[in-house]
mmCIF file of C-alpha atoms in Angstrom:
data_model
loop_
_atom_site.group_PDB
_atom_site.id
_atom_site.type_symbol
_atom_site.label_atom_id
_atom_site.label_comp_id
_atom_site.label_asym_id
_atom_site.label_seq_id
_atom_site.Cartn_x
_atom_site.Cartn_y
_atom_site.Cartn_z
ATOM 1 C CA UNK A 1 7.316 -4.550 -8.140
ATOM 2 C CA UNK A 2 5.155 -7.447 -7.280
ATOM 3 C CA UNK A 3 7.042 -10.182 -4.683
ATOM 4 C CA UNK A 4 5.897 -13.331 -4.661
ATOM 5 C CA UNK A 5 2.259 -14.671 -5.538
ATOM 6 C CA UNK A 6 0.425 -16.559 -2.921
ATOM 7 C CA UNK A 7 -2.993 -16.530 -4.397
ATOM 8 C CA UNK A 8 -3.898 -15.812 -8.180
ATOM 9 C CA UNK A 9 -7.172 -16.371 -10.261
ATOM 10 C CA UNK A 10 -8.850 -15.446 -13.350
ATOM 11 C CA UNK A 11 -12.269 -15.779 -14.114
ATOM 12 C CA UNK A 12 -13.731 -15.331 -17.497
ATOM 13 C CA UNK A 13 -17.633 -15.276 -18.519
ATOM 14 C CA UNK A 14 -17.004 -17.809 -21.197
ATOM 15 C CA UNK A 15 -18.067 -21.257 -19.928
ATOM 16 C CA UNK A 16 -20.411 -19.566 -17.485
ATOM 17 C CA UNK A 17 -24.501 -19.555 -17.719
ATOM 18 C CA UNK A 18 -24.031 -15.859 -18.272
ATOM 19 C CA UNK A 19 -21.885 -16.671 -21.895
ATOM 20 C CA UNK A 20 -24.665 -19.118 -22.924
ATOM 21 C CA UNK A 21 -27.338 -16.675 -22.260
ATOM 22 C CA UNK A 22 -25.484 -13.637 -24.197
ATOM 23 C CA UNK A 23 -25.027 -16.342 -27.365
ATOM 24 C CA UNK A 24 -28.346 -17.978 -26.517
ATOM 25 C CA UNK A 25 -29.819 -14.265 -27.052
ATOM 26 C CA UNK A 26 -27.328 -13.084 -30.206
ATOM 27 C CA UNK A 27 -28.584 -15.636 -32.445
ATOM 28 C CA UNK A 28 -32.359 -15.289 -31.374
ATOM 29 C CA UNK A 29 -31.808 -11.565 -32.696
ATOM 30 C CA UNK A 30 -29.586 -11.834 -35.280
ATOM 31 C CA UNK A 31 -31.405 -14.986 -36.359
ATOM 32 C CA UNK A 32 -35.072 -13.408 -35.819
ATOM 33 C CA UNK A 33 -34.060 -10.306 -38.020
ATOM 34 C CA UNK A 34 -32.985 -12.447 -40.509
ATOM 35 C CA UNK A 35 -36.069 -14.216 -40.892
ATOM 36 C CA UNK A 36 -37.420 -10.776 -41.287
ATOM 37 C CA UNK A 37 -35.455 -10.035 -43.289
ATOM 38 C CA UNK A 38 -36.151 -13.426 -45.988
ATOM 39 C CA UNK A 39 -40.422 -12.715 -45.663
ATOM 40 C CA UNK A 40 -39.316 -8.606 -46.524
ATOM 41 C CA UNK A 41 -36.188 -8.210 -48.779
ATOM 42 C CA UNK A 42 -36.253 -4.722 -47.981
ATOM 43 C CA UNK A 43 -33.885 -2.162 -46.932
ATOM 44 C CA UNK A 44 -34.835 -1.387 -43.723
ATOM 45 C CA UNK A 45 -34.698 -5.241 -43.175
ATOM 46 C CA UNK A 46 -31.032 -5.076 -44.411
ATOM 47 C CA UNK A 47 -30.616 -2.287 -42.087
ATOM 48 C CA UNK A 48 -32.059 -4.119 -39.154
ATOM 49 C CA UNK A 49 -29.821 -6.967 -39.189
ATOM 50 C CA UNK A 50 -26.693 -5.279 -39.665
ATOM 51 C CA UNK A 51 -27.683 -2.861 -36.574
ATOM 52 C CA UNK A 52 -28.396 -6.668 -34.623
ATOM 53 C CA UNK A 53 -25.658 -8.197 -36.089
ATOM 54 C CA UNK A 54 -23.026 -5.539 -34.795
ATOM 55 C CA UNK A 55 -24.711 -5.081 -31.480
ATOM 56 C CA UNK A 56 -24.564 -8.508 -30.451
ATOM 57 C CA UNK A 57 -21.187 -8.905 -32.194
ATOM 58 C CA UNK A 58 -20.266 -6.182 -29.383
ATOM 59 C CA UNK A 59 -21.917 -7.743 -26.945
ATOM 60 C CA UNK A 60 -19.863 -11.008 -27.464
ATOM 61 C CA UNK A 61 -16.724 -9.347 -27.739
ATOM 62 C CA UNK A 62 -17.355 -7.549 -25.115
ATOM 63 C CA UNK A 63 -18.340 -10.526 -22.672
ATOM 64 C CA UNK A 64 -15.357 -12.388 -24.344
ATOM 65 C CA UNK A 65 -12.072 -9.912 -22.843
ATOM 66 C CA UNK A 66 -13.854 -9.652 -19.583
ATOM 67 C CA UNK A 67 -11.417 -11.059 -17.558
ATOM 68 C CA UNK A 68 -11.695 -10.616 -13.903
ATOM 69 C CA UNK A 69 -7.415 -10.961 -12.459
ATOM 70 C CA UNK A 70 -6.902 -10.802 -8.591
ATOM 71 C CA UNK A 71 -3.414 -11.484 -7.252
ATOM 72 C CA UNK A 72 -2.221 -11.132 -3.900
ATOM 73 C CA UNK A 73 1.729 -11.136 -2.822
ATOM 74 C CA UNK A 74 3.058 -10.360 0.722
ATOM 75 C CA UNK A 75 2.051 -6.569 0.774
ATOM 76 C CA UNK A 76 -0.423 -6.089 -1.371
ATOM 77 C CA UNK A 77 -3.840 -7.238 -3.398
ATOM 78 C CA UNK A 78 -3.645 -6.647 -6.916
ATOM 79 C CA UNK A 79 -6.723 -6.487 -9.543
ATOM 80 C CA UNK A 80 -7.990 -5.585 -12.831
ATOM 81 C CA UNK A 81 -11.048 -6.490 -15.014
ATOM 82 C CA UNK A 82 -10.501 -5.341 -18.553
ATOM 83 C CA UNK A 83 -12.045 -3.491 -20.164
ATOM 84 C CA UNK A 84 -13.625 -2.126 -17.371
ATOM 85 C CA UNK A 85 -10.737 -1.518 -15.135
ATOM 86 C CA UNK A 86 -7.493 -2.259 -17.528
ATOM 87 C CA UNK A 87 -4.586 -1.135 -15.430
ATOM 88 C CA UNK A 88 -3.858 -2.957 -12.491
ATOM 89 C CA UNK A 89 -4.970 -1.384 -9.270
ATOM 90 C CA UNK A 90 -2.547 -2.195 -6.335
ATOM 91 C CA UNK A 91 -3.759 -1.850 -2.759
ATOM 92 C CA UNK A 92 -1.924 -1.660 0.318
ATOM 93 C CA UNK A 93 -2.589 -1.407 3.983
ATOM 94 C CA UNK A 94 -2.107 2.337 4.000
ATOM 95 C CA UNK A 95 -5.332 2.092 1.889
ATOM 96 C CA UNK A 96 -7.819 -0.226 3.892
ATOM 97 C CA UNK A 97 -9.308 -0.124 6.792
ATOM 98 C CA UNK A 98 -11.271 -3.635 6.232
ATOM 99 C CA UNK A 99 -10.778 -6.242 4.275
ATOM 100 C CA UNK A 100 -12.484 -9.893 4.603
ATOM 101 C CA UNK A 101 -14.403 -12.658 2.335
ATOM 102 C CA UNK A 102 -17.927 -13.048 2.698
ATOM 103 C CA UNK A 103 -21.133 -14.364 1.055
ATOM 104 C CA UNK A 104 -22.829 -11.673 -0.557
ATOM 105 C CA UNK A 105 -26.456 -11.436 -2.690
ATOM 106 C CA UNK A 106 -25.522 -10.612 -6.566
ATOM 107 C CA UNK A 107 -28.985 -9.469 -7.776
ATOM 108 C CA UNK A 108 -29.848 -8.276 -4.039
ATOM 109 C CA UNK A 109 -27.003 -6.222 -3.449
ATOM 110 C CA UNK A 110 -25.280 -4.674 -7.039
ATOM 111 C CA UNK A 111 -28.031 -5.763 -9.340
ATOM 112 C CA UNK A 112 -26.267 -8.957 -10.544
ATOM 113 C CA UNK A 113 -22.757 -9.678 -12.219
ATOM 114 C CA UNK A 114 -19.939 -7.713 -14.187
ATOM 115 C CA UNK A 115 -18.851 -4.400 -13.125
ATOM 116 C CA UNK A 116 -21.444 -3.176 -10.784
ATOM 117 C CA UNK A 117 -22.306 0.036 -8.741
ATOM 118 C CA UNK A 118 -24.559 0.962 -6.089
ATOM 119 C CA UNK A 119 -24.444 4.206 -3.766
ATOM 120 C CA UNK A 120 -25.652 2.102 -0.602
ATOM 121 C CA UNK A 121 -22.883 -1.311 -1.245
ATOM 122 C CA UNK A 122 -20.488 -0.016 -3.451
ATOM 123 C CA UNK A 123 -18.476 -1.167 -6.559
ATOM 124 C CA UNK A 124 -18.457 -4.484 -7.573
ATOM 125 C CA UNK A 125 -16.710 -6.990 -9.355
ATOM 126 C CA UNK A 126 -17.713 -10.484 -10.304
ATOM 127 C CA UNK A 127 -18.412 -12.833 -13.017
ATOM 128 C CA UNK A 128 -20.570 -15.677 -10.830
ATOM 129 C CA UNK A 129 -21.065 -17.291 -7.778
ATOM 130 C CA UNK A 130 -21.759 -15.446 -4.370
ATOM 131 C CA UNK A 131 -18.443 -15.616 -1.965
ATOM 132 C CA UNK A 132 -15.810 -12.321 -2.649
ATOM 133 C CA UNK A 133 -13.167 -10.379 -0.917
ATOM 134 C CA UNK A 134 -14.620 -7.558 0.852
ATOM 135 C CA UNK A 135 -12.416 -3.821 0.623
ATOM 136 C CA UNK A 136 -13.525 -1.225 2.926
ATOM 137 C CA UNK A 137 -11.590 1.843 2.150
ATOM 138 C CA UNK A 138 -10.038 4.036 4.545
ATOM 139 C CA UNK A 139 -11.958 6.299 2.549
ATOM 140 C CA UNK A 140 -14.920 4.125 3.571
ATOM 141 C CA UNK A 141 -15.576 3.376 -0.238
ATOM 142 C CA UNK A 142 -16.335 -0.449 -0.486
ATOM 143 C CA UNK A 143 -15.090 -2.648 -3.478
ATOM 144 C CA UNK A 144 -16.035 -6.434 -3.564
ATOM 145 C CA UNK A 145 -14.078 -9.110 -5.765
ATOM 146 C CA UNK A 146 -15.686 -12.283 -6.527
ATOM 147 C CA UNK A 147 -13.984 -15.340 -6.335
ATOM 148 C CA UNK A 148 -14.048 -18.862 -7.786
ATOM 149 C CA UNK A 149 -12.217 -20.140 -5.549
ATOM 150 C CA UNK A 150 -13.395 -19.040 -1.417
ATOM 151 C CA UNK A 151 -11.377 -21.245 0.666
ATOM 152 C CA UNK A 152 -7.912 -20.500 -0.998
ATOM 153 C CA UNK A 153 -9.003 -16.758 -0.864
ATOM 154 C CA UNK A 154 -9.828 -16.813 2.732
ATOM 155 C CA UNK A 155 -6.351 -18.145 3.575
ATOM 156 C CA UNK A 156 -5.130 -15.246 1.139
ATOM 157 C CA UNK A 157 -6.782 -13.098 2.934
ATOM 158 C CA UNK A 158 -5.669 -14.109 6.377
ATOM 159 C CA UNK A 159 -2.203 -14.312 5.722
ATOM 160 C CA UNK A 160 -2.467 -10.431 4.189
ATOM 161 C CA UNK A 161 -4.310 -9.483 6.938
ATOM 162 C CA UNK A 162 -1.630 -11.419 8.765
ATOM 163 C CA UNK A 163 1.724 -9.438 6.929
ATOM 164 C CA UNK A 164 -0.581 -6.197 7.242
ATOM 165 C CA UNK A 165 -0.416 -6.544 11.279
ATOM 166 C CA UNK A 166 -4.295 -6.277 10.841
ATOM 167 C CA UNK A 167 -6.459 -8.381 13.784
ATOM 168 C CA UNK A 168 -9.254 -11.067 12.588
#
């Protein structure tokens, strides 16, 4: 049972460059197949833009209920990112050995935003901007969470780090 919030965000793709590209790109290829599609009035035109149409309909949807949650109470950090990760994942001082926020490299380090992995930085997750809460596992597997909002999760942070009787 969660006690009470100090810190709580959501960030969503919609509204970001990242939604405006995905849209920008769905009706280039739904709209390009259709043109196609009026010059060829043939099947495999027909075919074509339904396989486009659903694809970026998936896309959209998909990009739509992405919806990075972090929450933080007394004793513990909370998170989820549906669809990706849709239970919420509760972690505790018994499971970290470091936690901190930091400026990180998107494209440089997890090959940009969303749910990311690489062997050699870890998991990621983030919808934009460069500043996220750092998890080093006891474990030693890493997880970053992006934030919106790096000031009021430093202080998060620090007062966690603060109940957890962890230094700096």
């Amino acid at each position: 049972m969660k006690g009470k919030i100090f810190f709580k965000e959501e960030q969503s793709f919609v509204g970001t460059w990242t939604w405006y590209l995905v849209i920008g790109i769905a009706v280039l290829s739904v709209g390009g197949t259709g043109v196609g599609l009026f010059f060829t009035n043939d099947a495999e035109g027909i075919i074509g833009l339904i396989i486009a149409a659903i694809t970026t309909g998936g896309i959209i949807v998909l990009f739509y209920t992405s919806k990075l949650q972090v929450s933080m109470d007394q004793d513990s950090l909370y998170y989820r990112y549906p669809p990706f990760v849709s239970a919420e994942k509760k972690v505790t001082s018994d499971d970290i050995k470091e936690i901190y926020v930091r400026k990180y490299k998107p494209i440089g380090e997890y090959g940009g935003w969303g749910y990311r992995f690489r062997f050699r930085s870890g998991r990621a997750m983030n919808v934009s901007g460069d500043v996220g809460v750092q998890l080093v596992f006891k474990n030693d597997k890493r997880l970053l969470i992006g934030t919106q909002k790096p000031e009021a999760m430093r202080e998060a942070v620090r007062r966690l780090k603060e109940n957890w009787g962890i230094d700096g």
